[in-house]
Tab-separated table of C-alpha atoms in Angstrom:
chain	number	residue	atom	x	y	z
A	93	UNK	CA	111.069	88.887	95.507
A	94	UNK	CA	108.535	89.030	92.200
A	95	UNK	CA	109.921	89.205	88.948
A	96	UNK	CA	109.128	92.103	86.562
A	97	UNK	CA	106.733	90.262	84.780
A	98	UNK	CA	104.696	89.465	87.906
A	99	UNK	CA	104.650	93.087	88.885
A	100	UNK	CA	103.869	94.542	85.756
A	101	UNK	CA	100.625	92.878	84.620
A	102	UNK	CA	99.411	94.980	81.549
A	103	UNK	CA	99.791	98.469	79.752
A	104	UNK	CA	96.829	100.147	80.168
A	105	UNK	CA	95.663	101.933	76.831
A	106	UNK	CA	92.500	104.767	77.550
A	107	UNK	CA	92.158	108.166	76.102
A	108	UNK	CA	93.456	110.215	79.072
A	109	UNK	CA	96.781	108.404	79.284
A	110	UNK	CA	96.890	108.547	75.586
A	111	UNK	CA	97.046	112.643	75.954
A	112	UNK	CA	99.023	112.282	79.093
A	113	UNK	CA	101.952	110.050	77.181
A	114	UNK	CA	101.895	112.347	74.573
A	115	UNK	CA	102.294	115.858	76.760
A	116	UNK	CA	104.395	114.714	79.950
A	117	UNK	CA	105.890	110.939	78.655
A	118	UNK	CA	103.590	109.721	81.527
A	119	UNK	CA	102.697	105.683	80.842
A	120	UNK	CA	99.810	103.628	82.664
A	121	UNK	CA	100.513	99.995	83.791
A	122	UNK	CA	97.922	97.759	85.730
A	123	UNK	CA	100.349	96.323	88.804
A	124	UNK	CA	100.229	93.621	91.204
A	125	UNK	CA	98.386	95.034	94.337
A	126	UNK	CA	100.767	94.405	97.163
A	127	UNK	CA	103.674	96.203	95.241
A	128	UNK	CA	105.728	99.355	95.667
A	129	UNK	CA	106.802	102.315	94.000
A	130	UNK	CA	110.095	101.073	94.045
A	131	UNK	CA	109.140	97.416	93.104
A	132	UNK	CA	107.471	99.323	90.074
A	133	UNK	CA	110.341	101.547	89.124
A	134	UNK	CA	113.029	98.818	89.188
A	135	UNK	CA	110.729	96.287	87.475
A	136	UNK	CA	109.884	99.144	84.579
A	137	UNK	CA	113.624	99.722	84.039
A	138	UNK	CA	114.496	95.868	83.710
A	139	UNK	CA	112.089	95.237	81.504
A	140	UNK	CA	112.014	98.424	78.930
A	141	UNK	CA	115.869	99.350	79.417
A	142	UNK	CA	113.860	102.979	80.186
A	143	UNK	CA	115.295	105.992	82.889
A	144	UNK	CA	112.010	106.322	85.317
A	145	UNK	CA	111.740	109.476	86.601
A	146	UNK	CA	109.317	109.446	89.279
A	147	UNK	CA	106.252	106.666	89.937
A	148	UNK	CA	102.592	107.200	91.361
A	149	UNK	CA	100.135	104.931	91.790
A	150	UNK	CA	96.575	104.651	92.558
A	151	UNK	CA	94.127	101.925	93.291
A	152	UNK	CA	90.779	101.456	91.569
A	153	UNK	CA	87.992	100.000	93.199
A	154	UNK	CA	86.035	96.885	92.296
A	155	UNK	CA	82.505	98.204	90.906
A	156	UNK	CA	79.038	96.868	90.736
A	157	UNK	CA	78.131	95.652	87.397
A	158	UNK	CA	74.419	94.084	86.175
A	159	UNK	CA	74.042	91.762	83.645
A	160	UNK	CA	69.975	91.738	83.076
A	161	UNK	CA	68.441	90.540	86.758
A	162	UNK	CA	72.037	89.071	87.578
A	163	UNK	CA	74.551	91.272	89.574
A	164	UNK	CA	78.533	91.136	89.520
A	165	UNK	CA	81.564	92.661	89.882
A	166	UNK	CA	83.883	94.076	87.975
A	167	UNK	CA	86.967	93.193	89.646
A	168	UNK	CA	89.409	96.306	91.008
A	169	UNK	CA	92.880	97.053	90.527
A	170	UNK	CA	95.971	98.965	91.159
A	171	UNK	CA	97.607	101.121	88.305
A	172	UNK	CA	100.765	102.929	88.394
A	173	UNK	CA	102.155	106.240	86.220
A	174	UNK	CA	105.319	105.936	85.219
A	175	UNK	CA	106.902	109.706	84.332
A	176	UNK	CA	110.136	108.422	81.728
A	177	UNK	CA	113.170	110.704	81.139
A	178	UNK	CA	112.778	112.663	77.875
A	179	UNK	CA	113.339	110.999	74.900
A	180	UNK	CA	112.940	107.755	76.842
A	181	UNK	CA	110.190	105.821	75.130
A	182	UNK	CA	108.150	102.860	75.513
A	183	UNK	CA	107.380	100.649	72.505
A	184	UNK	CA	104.895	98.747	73.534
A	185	UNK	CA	102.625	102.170	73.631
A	186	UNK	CA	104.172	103.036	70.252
A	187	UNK	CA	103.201	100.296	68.281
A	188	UNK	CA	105.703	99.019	67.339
């Protein structure tokens, strides 16, 4: 089994789950792809000492990037929503 810190790679910090924090205490974390929801949830709890409430996750797709006459790609990955208990909060997002 992967420790927490192998499933949870990285808060993700963008305008829309900014808002989305803020209204529904709804965080976004980039995951390790071949994860669960329950992998997520578990991991989330060990590591923030947090009540998660319910998990969702989507996965982004890698995207075609140009860099002058040279193409690339930007790299996808999976991100996961993490809905808290009220009053449950994160401090990394806060921060703290």
């Amino acid at each position: 089994m992967k420790s927490a810190y192998n499933i949870i790679l990285a808060p993700l910090l963008t305008e829309k789950g900014t808002i989305d924090q803020e209204k529904n205490n709804v965080y976004l974390f980039k995951v390790a792809e071949d994860v669960n929801k329950h992998q997520i949830k578990s991991a989330i709890e060990e590591l923030f000492k947090v009540r998660v409430l319910e998990v969702r996750t989507s996965v982004v797709s890698s995207k075609l990037r140009r860099y002058g006459r040279w193409e690339g790609r930007k790299p996808g990955y999976k991100k996961a929503y993490v809905k808290l208990r009220k009053g449950d909060k994160i401090p990394v997002f806060e921060g703290a």
